[in-house]
PDB file of C-alpha atoms and ligand atoms in Angstrom:
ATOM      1  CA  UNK A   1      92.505 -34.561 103.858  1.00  0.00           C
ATOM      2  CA  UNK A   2      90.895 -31.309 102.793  1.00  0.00           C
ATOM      3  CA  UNK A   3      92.515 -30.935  98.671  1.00  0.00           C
ATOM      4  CA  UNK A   4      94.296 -28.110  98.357  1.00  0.00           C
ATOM      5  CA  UNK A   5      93.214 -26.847  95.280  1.00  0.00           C
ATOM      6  CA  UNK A   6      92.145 -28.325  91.512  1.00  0.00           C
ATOM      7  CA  UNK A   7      95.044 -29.989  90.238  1.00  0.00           C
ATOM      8  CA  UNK A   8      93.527 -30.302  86.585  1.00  0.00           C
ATOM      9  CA  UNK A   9      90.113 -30.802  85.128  1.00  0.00           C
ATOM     10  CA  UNK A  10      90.473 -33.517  82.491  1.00  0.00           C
ATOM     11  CA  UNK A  11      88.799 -32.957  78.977  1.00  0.00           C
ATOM     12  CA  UNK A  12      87.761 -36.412  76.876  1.00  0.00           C
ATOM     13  CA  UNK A  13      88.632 -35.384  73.203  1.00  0.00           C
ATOM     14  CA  UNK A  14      88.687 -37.508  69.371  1.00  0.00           C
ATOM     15  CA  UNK A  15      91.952 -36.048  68.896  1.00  0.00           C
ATOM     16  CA  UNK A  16      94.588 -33.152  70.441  1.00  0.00           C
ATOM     17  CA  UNK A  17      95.507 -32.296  67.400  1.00  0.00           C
ATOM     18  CA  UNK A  18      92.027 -31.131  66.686  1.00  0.00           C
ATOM     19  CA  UNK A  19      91.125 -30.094  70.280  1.00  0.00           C
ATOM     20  CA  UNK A  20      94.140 -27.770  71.101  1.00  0.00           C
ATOM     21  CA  UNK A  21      93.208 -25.558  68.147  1.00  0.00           C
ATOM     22  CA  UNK A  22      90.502 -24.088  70.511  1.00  0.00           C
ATOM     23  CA  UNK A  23      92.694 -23.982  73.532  1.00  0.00           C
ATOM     24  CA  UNK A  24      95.423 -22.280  71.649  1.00  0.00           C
ATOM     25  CA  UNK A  25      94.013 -20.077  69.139  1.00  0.00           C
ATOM     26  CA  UNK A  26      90.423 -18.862  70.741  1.00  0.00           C
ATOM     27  CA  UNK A  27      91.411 -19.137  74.504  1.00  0.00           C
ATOM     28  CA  UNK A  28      95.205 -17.946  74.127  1.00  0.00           C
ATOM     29  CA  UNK A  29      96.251 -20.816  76.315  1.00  0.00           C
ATOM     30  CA  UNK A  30     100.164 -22.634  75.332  1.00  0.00           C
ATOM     31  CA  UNK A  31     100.480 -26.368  74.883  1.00  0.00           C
ATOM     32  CA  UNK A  32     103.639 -27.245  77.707  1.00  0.00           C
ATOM     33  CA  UNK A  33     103.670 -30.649  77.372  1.00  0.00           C
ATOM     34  CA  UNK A  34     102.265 -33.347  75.692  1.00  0.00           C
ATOM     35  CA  UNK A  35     102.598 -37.068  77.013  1.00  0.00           C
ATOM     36  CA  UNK A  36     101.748 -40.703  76.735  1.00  0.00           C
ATOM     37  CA  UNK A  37     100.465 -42.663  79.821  1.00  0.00           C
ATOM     38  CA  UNK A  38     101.044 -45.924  78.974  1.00  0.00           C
ATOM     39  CA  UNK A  39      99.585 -47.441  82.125  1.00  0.00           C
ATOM     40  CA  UNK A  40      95.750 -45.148  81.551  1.00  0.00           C
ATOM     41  CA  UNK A  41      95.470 -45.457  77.934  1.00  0.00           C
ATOM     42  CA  UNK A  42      95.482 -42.490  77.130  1.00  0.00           C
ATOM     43  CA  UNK A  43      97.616 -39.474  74.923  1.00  0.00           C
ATOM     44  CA  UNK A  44      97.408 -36.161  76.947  1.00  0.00           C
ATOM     45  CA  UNK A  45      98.096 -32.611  76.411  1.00  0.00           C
ATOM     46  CA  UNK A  46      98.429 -29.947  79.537  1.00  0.00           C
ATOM     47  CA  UNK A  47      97.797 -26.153  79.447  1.00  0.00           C
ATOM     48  CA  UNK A  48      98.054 -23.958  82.595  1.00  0.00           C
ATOM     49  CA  UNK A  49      95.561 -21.684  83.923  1.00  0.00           C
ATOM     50  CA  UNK A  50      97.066 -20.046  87.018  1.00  0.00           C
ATOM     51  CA  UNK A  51      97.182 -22.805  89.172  1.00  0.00           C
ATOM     52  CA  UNK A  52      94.660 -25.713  87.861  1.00  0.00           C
ATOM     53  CA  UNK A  53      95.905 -27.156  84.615  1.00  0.00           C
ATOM     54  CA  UNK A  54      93.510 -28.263  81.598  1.00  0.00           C
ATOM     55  CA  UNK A  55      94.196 -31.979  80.574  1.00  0.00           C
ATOM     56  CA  UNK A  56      93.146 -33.329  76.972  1.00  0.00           C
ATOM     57  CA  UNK A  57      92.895 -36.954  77.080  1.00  0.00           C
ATOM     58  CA  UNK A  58      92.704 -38.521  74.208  1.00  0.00           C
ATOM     59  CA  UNK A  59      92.806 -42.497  73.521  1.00  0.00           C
ATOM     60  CA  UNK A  60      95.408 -44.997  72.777  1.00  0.00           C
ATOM     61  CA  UNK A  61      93.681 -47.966  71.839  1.00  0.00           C
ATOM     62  CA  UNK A  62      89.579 -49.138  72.033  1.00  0.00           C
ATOM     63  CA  UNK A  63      89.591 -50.468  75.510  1.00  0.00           C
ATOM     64  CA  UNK A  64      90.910 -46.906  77.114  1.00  0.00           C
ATOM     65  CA  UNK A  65      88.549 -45.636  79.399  1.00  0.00           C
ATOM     66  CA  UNK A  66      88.557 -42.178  77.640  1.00  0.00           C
ATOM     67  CA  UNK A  67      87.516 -44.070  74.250  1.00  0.00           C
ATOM     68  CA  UNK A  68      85.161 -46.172  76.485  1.00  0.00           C
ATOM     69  CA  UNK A  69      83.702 -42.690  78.001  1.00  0.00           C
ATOM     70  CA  UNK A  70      83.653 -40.514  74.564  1.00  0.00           C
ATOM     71  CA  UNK A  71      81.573 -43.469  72.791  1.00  0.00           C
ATOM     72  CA  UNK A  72      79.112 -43.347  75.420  1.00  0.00           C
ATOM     73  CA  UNK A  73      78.695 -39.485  76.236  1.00  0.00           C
ATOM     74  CA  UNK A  74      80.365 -37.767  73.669  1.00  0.00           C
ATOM     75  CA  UNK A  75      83.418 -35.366  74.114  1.00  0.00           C
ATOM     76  CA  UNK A  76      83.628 -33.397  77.781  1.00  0.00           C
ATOM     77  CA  UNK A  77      84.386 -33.388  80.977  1.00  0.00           C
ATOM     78  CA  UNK A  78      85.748 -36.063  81.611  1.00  0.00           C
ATOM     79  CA  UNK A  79      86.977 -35.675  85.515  1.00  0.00           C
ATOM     80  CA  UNK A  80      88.307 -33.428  88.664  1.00  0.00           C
ATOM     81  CA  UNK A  81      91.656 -34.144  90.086  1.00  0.00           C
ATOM     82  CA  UNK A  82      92.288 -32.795  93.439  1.00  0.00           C
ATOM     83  CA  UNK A  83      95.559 -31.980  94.529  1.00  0.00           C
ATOM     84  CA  UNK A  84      95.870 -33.479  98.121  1.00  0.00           C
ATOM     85  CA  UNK A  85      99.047 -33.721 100.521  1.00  0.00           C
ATOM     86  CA  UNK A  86      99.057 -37.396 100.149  1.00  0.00           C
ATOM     87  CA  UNK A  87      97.160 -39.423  97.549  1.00  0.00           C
ATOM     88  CA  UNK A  88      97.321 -42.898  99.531  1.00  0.00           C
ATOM     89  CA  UNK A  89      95.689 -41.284 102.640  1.00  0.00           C
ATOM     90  CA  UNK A  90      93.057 -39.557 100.643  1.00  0.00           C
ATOM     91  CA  UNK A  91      91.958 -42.350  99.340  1.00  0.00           C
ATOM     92  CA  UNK A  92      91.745 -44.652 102.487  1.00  0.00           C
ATOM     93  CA  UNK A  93      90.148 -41.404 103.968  1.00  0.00           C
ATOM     94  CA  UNK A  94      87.384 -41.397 101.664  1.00  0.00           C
ATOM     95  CA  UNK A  95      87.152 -45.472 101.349  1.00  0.00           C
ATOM     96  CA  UNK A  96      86.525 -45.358 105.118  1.00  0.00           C
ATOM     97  CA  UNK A  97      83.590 -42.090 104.643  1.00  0.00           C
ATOM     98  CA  UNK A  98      81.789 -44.935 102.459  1.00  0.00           C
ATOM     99  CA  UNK A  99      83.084 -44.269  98.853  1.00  0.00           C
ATOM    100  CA  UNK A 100      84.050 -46.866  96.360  1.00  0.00           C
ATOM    101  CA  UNK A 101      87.168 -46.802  95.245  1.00  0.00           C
ATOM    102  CA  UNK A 102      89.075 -47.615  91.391  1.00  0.00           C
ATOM    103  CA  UNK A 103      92.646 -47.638  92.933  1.00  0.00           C
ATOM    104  CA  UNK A 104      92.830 -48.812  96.768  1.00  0.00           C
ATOM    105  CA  UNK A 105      96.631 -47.440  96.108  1.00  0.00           C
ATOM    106  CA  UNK A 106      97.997 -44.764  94.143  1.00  0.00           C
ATOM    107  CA  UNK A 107      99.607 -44.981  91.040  1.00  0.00           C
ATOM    108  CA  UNK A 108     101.824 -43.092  88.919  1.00  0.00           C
ATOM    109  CA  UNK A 109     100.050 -40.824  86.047  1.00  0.00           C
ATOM    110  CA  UNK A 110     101.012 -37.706  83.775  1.00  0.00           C
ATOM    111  CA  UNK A 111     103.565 -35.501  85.149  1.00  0.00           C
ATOM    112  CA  UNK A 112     104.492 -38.363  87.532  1.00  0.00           C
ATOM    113  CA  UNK A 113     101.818 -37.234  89.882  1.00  0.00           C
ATOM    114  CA  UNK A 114     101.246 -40.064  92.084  1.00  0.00           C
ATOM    115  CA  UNK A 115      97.063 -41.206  91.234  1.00  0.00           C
ATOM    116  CA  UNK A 116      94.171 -42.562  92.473  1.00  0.00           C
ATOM    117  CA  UNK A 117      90.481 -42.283  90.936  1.00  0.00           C
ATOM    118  CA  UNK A 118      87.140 -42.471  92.993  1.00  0.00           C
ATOM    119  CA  UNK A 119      84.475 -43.933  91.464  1.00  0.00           C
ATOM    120  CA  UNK A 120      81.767 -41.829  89.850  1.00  0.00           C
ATOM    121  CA  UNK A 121      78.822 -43.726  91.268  1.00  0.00           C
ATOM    122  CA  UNK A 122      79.768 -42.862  94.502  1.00  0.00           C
ATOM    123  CA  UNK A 123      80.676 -39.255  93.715  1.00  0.00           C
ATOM    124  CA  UNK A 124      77.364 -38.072  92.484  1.00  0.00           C
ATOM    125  CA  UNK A 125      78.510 -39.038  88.900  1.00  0.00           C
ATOM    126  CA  UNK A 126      81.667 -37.154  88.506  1.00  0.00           C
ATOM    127  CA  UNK A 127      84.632 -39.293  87.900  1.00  0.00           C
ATOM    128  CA  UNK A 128      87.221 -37.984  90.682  1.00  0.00           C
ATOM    129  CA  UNK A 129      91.346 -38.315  91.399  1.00  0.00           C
ATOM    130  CA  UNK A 130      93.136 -37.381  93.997  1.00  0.00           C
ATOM    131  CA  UNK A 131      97.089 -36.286  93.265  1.00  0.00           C
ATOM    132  CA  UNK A 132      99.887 -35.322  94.794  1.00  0.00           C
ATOM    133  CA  UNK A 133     103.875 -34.971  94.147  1.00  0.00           C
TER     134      UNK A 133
HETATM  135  N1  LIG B 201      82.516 -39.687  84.553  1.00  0.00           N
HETATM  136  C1  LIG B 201      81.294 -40.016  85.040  1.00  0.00           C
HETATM  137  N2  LIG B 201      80.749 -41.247  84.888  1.00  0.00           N
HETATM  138  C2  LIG B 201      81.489 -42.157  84.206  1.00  0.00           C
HETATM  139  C3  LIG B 201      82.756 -41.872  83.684  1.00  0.00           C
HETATM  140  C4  LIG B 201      83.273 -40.578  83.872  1.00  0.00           C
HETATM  141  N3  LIG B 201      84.467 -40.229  83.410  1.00  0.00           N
HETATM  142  N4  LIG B 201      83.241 -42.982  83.063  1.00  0.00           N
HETATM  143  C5  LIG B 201      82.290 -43.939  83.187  1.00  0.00           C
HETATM  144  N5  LIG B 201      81.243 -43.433  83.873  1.00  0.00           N
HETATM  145  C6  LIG B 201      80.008 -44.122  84.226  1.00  0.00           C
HETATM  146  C7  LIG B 201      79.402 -44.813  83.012  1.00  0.00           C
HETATM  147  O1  LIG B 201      78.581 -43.917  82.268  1.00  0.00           O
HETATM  148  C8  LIG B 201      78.607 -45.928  83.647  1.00  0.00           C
HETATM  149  O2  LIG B 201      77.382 -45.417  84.139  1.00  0.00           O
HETATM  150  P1  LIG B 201      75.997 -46.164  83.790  1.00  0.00           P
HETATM  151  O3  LIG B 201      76.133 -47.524  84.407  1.00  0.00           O
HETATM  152  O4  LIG B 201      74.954 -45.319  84.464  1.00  0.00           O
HETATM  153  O5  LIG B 201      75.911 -46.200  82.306  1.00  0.00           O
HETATM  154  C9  LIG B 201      79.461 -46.305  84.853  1.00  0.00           C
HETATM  155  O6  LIG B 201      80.295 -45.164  85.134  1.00  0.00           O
HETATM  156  C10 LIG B 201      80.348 -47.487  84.597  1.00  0.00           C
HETATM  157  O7  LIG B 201      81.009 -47.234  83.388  1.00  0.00           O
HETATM  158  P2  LIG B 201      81.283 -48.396  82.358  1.00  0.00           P
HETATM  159  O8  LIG B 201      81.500 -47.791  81.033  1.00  0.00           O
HETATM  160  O9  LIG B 201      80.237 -49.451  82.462  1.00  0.00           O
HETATM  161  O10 LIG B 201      82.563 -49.038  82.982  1.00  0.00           O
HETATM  162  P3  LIG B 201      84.004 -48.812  82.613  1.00  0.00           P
HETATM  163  O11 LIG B 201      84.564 -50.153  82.449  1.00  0.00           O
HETATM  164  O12 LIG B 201      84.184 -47.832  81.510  1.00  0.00           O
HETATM  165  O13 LIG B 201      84.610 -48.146  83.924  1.00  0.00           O
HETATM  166  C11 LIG B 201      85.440 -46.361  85.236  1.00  0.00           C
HETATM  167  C12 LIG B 201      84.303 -46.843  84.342  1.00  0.00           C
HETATM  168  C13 LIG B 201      85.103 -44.975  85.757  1.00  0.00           C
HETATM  169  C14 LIG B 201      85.604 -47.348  86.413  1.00  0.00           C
HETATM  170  C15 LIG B 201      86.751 -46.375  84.379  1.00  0.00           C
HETATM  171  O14 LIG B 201      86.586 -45.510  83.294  1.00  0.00           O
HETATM  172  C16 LIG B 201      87.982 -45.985  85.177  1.00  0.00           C
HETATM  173  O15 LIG B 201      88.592 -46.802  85.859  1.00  0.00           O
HETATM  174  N6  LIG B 201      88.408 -44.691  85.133  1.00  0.00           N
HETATM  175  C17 LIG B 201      89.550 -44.226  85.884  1.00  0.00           C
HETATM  176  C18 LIG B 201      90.793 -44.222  85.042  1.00  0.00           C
HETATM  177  C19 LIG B 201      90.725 -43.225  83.895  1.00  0.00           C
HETATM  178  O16 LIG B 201      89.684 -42.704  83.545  1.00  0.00           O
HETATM  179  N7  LIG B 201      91.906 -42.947  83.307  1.00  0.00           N
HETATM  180  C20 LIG B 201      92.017 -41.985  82.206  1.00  0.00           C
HETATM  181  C21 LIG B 201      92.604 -40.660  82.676  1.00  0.00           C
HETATM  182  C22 LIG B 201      94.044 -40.788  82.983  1.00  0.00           C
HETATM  183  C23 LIG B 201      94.786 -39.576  83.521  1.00  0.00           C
HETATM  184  O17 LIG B 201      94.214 -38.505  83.842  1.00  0.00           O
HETATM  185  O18 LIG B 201      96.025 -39.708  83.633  1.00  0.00           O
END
């Protein structure tokens, strides 16, 4: 279940409309697609770089996990998605290697990637996903 490459790096921010000012006008990177996910809580905005993405995240309502994770550590990094030939089996793969697990199944997310976090206590504190098409 070796990931193929990074899918997208996902960035906790107050606010996209603030954030992408930075991603647009200092690193010369285009906005293609901003979109609600309902399901995470969460408002985000992609940019390409070659063939990882950058993801803003930015919260829908107090209880998201991104507002949860900005009013405890600030704006950042706020995880590493993997890009893996089958979500479900990643996930059981790494369940059965010892690793706690947020989703025991995948779900659908942004770009109707099919989802599933790990959780960051068991991956040496970063907050990880595994996704696939
Ligand atoms: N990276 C690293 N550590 C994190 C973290 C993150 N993104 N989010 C939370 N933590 C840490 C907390 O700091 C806390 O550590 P301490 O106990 O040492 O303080 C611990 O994990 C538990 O956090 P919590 O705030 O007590 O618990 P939460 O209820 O916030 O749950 C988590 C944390 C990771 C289970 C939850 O945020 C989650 O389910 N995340 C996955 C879903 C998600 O983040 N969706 C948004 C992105 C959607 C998308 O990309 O489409």
């Amino acid at each position: 279940m070796k990931p193929t490459h990074i899918e997208h790096i996902g960035i906790a921010v107050n606010s996209i409309e603030e954030a992408r000012k930075y991603y647009e006008d200092v690193l010369g990177l285009e906005c293609y697609a901003i979109e609600e996910v309902a399901d995470q809580k969460v408002k985000t905005a992609f940019f390409k770089v070659g063939q990882t993405k950058i993801e803003l995240l930015e919260a829908t309502s107090d209880d998201s996990p991104v507002a949860k994770y900005i009013e405890k550590r600030g704006q950042g990094i706020h995880h590493i998605a993997y890009a893996v030939e089958d979500t479900d089996k990643a996930l059981k793969n790494a369940e059965e290697k010892g690793v706690r697990l947020i989703d025991k199944q995948s779900r659908k997310g942004a770009e109707n990637l099919n989802i599933g976090f790990l959780h960051p206590k068991s991956t040496l504190g970063v907050l990880t996903e595994f996704c696939c098409k």
